[in-house]
Short mmCIF file of C-alpha atoms in Angstrom, two decimals:
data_model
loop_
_atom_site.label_atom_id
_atom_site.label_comp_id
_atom_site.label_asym_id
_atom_site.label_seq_id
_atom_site.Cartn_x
_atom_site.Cartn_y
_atom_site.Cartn_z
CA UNK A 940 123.66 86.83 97.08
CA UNK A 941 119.90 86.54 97.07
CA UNK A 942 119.14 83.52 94.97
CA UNK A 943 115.24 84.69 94.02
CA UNK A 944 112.55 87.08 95.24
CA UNK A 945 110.08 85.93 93.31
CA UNK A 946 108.96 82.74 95.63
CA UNK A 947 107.92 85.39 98.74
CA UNK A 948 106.47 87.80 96.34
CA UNK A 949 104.26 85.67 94.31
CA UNK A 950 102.81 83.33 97.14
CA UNK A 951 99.21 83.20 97.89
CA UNK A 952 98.12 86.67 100.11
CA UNK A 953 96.79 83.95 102.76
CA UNK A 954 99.97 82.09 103.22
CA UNK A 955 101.55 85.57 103.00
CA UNK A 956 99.46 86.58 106.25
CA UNK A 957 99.79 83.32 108.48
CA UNK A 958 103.53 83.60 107.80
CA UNK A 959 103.27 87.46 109.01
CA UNK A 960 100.77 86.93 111.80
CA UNK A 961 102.85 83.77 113.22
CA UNK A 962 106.03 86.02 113.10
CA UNK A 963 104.96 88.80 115.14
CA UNK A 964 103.94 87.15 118.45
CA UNK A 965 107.97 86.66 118.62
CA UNK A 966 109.00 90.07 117.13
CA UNK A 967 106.69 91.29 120.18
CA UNK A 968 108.50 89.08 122.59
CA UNK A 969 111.80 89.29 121.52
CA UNK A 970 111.56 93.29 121.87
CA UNK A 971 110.30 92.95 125.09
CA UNK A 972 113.03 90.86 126.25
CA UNK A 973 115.73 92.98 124.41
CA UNK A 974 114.95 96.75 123.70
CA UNK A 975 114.06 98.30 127.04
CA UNK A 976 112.17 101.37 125.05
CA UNK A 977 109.55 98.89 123.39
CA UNK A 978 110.03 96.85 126.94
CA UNK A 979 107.91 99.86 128.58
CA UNK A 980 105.66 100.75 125.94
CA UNK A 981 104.38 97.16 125.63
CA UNK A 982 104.46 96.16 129.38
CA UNK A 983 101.83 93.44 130.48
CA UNK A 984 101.38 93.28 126.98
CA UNK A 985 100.94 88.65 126.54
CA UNK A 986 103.29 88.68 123.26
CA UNK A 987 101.44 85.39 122.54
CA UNK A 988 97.87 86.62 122.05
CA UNK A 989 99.05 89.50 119.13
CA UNK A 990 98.87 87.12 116.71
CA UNK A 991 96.23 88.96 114.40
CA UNK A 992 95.80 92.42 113.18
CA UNK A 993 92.99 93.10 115.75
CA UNK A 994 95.22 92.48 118.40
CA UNK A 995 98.17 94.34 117.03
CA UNK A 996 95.79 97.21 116.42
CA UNK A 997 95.37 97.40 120.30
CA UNK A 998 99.00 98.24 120.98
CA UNK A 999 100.39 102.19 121.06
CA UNK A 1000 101.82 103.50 118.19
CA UNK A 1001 105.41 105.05 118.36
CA UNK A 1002 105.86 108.16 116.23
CA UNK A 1003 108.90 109.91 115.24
CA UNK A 1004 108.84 112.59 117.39
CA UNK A 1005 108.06 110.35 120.35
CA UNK A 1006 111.39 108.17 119.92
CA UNK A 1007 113.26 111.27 119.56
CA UNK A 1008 112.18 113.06 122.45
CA UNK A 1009 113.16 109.05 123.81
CA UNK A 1010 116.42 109.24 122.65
CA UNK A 1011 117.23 112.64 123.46
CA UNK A 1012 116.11 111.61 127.58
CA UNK A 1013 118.27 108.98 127.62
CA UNK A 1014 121.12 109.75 125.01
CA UNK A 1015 123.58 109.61 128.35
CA UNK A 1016 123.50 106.30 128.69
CA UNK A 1017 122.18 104.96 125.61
CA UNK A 1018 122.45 106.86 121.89
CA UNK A 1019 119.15 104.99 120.64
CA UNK A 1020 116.75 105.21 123.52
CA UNK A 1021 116.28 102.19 124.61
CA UNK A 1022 114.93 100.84 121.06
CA UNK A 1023 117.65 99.12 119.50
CA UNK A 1024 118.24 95.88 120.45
CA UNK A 1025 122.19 95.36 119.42
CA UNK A 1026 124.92 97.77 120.83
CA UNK A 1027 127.98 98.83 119.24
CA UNK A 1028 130.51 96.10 118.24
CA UNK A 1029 130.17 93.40 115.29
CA UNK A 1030 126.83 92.96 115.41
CA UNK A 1031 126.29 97.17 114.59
CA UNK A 1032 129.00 97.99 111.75
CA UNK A 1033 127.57 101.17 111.29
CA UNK A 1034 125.47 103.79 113.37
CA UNK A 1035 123.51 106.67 111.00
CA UNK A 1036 122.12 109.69 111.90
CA UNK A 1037 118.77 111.66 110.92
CA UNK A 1038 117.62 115.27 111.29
CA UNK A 1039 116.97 116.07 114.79
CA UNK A 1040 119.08 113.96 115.18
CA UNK A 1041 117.69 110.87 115.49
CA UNK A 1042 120.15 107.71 115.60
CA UNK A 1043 119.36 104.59 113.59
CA UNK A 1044 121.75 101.64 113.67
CA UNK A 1045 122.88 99.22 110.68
CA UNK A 1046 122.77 95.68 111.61
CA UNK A 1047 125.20 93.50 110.07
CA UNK A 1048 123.34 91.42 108.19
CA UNK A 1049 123.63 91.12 104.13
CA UNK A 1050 120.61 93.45 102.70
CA UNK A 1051 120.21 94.58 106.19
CA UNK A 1052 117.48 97.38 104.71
CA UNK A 1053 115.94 95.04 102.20
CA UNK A 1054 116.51 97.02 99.43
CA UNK A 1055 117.67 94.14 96.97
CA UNK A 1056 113.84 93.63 96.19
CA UNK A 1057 113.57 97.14 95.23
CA UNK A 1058 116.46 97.16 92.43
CA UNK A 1059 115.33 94.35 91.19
CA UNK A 1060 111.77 94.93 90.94
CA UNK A 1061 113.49 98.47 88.65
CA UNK A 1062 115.36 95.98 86.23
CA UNK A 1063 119.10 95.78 88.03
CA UNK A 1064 120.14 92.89 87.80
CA UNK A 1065 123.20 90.67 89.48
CA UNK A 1066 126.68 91.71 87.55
CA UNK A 1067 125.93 95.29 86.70
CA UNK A 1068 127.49 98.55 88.02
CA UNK A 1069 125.31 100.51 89.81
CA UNK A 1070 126.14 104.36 90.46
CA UNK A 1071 125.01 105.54 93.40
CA UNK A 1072 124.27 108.76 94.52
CA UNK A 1073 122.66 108.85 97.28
CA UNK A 1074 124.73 110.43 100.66
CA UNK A 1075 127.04 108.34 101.93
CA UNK A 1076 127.56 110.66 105.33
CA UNK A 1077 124.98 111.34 108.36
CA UNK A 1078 122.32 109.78 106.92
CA UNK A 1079 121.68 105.65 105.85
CA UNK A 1080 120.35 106.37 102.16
CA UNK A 1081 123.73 105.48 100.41
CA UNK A 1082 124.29 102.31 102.08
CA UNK A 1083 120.58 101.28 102.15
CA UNK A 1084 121.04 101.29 98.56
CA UNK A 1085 124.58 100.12 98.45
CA UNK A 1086 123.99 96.55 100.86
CA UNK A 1087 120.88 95.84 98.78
CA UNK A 1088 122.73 96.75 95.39
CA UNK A 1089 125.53 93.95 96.95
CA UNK A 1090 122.89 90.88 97.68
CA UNK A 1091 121.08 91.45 94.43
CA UNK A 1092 124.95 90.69 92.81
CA UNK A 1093 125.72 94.13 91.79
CA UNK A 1094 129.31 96.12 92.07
CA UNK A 1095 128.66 99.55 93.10
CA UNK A 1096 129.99 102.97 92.29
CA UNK A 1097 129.73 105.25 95.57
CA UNK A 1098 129.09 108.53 93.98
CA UNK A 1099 127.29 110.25 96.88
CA UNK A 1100 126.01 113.92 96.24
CA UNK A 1101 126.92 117.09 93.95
CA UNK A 1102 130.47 117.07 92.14
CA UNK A 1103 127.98 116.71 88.68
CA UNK A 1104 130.95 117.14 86.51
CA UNK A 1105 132.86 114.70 87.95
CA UNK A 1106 130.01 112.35 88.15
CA UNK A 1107 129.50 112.60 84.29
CA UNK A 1108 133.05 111.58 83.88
CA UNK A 1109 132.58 108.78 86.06
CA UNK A 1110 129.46 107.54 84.02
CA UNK A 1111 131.10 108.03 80.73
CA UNK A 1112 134.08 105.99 81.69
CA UNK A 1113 132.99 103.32 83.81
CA UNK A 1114 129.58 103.33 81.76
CA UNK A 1115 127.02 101.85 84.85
CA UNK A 1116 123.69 100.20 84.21
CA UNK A 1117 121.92 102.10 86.24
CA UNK A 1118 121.50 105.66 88.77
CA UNK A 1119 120.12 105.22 92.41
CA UNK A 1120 119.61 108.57 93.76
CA UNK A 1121 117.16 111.14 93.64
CA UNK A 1122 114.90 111.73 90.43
CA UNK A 1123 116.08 115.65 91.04
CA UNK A 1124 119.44 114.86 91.20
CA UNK A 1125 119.48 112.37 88.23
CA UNK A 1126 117.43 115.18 85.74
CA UNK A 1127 120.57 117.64 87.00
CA UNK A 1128 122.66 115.08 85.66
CA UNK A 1129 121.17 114.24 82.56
CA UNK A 1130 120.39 117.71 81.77
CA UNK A 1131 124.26 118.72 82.58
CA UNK A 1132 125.19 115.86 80.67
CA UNK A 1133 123.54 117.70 77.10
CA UNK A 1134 124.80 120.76 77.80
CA UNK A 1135 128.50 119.16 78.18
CA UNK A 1136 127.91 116.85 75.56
CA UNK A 1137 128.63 114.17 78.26
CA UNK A 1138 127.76 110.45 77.22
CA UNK A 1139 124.73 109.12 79.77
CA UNK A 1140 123.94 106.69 77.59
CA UNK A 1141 124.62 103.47 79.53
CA UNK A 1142 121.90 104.94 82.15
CA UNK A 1143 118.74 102.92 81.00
CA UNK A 1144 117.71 102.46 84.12
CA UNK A 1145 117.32 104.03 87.74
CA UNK A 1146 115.99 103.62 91.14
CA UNK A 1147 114.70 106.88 93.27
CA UNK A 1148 113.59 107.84 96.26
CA UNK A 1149 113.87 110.36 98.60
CA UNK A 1150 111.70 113.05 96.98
CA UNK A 1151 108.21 112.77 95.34
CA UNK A 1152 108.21 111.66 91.85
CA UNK A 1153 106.15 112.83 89.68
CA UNK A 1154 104.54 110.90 86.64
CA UNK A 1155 105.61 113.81 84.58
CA UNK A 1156 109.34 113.05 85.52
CA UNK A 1157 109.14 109.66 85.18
CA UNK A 1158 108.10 110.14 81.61
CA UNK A 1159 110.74 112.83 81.21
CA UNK A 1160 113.32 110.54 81.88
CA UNK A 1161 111.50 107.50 79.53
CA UNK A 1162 111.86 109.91 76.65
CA UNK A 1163 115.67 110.23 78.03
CA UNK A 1164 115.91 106.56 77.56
CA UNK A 1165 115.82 105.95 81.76
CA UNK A 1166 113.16 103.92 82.91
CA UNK A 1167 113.11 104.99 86.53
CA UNK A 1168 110.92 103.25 89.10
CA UNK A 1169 110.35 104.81 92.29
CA UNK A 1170 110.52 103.13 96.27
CA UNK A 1171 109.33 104.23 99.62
CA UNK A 1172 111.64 103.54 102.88
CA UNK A 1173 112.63 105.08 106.07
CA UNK A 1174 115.92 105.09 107.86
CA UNK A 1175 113.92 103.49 110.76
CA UNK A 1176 112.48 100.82 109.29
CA UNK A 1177 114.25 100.17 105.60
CA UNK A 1178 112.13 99.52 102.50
CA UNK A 1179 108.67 99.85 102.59
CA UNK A 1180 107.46 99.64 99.43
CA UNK A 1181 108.38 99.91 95.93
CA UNK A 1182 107.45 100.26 92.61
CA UNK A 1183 106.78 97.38 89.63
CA UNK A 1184 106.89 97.70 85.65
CA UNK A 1185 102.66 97.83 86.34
CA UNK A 1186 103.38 101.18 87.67
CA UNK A 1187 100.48 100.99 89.66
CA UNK A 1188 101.27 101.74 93.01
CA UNK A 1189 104.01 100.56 95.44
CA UNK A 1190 104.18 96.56 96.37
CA UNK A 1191 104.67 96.02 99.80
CA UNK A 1192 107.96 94.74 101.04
CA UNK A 1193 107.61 91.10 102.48
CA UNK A 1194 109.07 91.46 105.70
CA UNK A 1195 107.07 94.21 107.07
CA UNK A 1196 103.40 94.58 108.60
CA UNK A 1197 101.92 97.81 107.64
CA UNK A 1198 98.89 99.73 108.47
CA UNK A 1199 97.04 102.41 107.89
CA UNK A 1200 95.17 104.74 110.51
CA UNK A 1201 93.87 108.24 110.77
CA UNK A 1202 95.87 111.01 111.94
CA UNK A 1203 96.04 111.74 115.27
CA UNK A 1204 94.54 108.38 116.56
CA UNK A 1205 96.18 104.86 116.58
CA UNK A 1206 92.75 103.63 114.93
CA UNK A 1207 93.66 101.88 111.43
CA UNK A 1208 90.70 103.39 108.72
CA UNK A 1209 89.39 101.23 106.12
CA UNK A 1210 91.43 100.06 102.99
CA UNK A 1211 91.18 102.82 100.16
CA UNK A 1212 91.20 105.91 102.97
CA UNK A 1213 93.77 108.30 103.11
CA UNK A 1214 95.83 108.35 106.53
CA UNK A 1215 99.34 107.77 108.12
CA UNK A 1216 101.19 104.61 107.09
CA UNK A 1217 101.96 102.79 110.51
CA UNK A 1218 105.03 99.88 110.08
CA UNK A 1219 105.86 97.10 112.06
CA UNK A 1220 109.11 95.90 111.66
CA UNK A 1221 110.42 91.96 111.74
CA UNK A 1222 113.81 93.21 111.99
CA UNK A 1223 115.64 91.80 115.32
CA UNK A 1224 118.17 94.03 115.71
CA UNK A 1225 115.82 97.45 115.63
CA UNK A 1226 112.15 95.66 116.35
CA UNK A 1227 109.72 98.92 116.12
CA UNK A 1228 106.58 97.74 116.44
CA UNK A 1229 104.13 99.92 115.27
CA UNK A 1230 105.83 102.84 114.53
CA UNK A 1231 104.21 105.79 112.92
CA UNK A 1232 106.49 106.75 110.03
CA UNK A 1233 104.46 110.51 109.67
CA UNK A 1234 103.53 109.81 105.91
CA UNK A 1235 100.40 109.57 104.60
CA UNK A 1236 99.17 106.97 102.37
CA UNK A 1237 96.25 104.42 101.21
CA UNK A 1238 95.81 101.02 100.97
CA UNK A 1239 94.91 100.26 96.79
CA UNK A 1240 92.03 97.47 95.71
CA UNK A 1241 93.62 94.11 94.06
CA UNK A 1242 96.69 92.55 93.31
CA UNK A 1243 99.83 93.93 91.09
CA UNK A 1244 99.09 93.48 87.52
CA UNK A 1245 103.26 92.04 87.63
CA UNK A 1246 102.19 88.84 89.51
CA UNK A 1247 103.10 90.34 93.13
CA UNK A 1248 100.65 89.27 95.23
CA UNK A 1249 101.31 91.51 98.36
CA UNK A 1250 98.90 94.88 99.22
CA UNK A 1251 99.97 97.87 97.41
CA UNK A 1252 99.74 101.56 98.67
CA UNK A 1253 99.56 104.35 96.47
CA UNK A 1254 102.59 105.86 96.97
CA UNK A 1255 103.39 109.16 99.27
CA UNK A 1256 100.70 111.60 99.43
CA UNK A 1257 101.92 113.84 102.12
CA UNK A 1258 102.66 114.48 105.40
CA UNK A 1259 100.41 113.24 108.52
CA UNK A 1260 101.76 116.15 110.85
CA UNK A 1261 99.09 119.10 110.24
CA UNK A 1262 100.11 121.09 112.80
CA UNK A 1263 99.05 124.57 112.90
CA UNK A 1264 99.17 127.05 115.07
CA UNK A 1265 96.11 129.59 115.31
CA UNK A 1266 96.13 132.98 117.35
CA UNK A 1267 99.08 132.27 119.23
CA UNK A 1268 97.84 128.57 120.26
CA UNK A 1269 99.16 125.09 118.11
CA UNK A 1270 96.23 123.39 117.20
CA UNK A 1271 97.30 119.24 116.81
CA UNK A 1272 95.29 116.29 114.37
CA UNK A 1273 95.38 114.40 118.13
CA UNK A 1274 93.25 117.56 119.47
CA UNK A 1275 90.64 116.58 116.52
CA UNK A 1276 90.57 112.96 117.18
CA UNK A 1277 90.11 113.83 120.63
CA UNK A 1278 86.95 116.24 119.87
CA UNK A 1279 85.56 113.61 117.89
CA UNK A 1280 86.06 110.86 120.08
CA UNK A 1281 83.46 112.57 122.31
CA UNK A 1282 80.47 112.20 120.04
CA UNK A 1283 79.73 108.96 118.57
CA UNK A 1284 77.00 110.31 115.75
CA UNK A 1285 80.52 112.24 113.96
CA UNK A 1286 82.70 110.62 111.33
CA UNK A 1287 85.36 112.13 109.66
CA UNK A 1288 86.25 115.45 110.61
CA UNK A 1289 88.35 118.71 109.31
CA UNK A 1290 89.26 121.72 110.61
CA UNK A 1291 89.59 124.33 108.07
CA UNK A 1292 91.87 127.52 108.72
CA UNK A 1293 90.94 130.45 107.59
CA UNK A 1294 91.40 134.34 107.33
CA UNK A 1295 94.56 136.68 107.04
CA UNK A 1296 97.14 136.90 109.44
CA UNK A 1297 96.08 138.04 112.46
CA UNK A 1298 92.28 137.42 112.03
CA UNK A 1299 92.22 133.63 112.00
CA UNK A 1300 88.66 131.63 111.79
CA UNK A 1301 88.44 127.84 112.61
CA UNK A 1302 85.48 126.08 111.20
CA UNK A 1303 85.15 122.26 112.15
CA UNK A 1304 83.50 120.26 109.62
CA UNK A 1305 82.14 116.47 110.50
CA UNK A 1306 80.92 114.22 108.89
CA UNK A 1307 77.22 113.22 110.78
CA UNK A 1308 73.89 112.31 109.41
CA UNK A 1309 72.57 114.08 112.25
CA UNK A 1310 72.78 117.43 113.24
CA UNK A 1311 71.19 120.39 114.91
CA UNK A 1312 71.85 123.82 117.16
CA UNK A 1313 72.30 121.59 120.15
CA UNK A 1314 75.13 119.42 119.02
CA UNK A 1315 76.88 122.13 117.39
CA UNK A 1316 76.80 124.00 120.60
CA UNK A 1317 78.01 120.50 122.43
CA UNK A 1318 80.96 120.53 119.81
CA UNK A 1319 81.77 124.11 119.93
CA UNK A 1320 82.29 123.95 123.41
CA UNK A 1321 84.18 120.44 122.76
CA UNK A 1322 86.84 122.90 120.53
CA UNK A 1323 87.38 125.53 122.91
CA UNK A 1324 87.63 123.27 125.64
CA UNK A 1325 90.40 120.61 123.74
CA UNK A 1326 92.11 123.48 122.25
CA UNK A 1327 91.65 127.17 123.83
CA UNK A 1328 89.94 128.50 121.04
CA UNK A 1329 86.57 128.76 119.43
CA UNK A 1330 85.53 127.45 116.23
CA UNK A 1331 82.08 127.30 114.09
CA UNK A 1332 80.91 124.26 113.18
CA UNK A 1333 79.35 122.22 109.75
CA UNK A 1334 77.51 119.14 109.11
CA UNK A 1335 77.96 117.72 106.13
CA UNK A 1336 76.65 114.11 104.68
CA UNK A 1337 78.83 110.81 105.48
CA UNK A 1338 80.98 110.76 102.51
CA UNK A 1339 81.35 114.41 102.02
CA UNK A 1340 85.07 115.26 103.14
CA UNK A 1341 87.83 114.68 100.53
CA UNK A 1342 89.82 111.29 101.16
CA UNK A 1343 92.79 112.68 101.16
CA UNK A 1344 94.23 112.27 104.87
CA UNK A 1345 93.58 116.39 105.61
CA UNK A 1346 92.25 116.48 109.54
CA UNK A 1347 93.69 120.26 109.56
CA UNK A 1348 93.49 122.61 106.24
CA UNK A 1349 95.18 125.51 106.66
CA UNK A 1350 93.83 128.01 104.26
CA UNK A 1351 94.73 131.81 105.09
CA UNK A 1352 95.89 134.30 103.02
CA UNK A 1353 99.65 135.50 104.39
CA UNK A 1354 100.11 138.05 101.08
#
């Protein structure tokens, strides 16, 4: 059982770093000694001299689709790629696996996906019953959940998915604290529960995940008498972040190092802007460092009104993979970067989509406070020569373009 959270969560944000920053020089080391996968994408990499974000910035980023394509290559001889750093045995009770598929193994330690913080930041608490309904098959949500629910103290209910009927005689007999799941799942079930004239009522709390939650849900389910708090996590790297009784934004978990950089690149943006939420893991068993989880996100101002003293994000805002495909030709956010890599006077840039189907327009906005026929022309030819096709271009003012992580807009009418 996890004695207390509260020690790691409430120390100073300076301690908080030096711990982090001394940690990674031998997360970096020890997955170059024992995951062949990170082995090659960090060789002649010194482990000892990324010991600040700077340096870490410097290194690749992994993204999803890279480790698949990874795993897929090498799946003969080994099912994760060359990334994890335990095989199977004691050490890996349980192996998961995600659309695509992509493999993720379970280490065996206690909390191994640090969800205990999570559940306790939502109110559970050790000696409650905890009902569960999150899928216990294929994927690792029900047993992220589950291992956290057991270090925090709690017995848990493994309800898993659908079967609402049955799950509303479950609740009304065993009577748990508290739902994990869902927040569409749990409204099915509390909505199902009126019509049946089901008792719910030992449900004052819940956990979700999974889906975006919406402050109009969470207040549909206050005036239900459920105070549910929301987390973010991945089945490659466990918790991320989660949510506090500020409900301002998601506190970061303590055992991960998380950035934020702008789609397409592996260039972290400045805290408040809008791009793809990068995580470095201290796990040993699974050490991804760097990897690009595909969500986008932003770093929020100040600490947690709770007392947490670690960096919040504000929550999922979306995917990072704009990829579009115009005229026959797939048009990537790395294609951008790459255009406006080639022109130091540009800042932020978005190319909008436009048109009806089959008379497509791409117009490149940047960000510049310069300007002119001549370096439109320089960037027009920039577009057709990155991506095969031919775009206008607009200046706007520094400042101009929303912050909200867009590098590709796709705007066409397909009635």
């Amino acid at each position: 059982m996890i004695p207390s959270l509260d020690a790691l969560e409430t120390r100073a944000p300076q301690e908080r770093e030096h711990a982090l920053m001394a940690a990674l020089p031998t997360q970096i080391a020890h997955a170059q000694r024992n995951s062949p996968a990170m082995a090659e994408k960090l060789a002649g990499i010194d482990a000892a001299s990324i010991s600040s974000r700077a340096a870490l910035a410097q290194l690749p980023v992994t993204r999803k689709s890279q480790l698949l394509a990874q795993q897929k290559a090498r799946r003969a001889s080994d099912a994760f790629g060359g990334f994890a750093a335990i095989g199977f045995g004691p050490a890996m009770p349980r192996v998961f696996a995600s659309p695509g598929p992509i493999y993720e193994p379970e280490g065996g330690r206690a909390d191994y996906w640090r969800m205990a913080r999570a559940l306790r930041a939502a109110g559970f608490r050790a000696g409650e019953l905890v009902h569960n309904c999150f899928s216990y098959h294929f994927t690792p949500a029900g047993a992220m959940m589950e291992t956290g629910a057991h270090a925090l103290g709690c017995t848990v209910f493994p309800g898993g998915t659908g079967q609402t009927e049955q799950q509303l005689q479950v609740i009304a007999e065993l009577r748990p604290a508290g739902y994990v799941g869902t927040p569409s799942f749990l409204k099915l079930l509390v909505e199902k529960a009126q019509q049946m004239n089901a008792d719910t009522t030992s449900l004052r709390k819940a956990l979700v995940s999974g889906e975006a939650f919406a402050p109009s849900l969470r207040d549909w389910f206050s005036q239900h008498g459920i105070a549910a708090y929301q987390c973010y996590a991945t089945a490659d790297v466990g918790l991320i972040a989660y949510e506090t009784e500020a409900r301002e934004g998601l506190v970061l978990d303590e055992h991960v190092i998380l950035e934020i950089v702008r789609p397409g690149t592996d260039d972290p943006v400045p805290d408040g802007e809008v791009g793809e939420v990068v995580v470095t893991t201290l796990n040993p068993d699974y050490p991804l460092i760097r990897f690009g989880t595909g969500d986008l996100s932003a770093i929020l101002p100040g600490a947690c009104p709770s007392g947490r003293t670690n960096t919040r994000i504000r929550g999922w805002l979306g995917r990072a993979d704009q990829t579009t495909k115009v005229r026959g030709m797939f048009v990537h956010p790395e294609q951008i970067a790459e255009i406006v890599r080639r022109f130091p006077q540009l800042g932020k840039a978005r190319l909008v989509v436009s048109g009806e189907m089959a008379s497509d327009r791409m117009e490149l906005q940047v960000e510049t406070e310069e300007g002119g026929d001549t370096l439109a022309a320089q960037i027009v030819d920039a577009v057709r020569e990155v991506t095969k096709l031919r775009a206008q271009v607009q200046f706007v003012p520094p400042g101009t373009l929303p912050n909200d992580g867009k590098v590709i807009e796709d705007v066409r009418n397909y009635q």
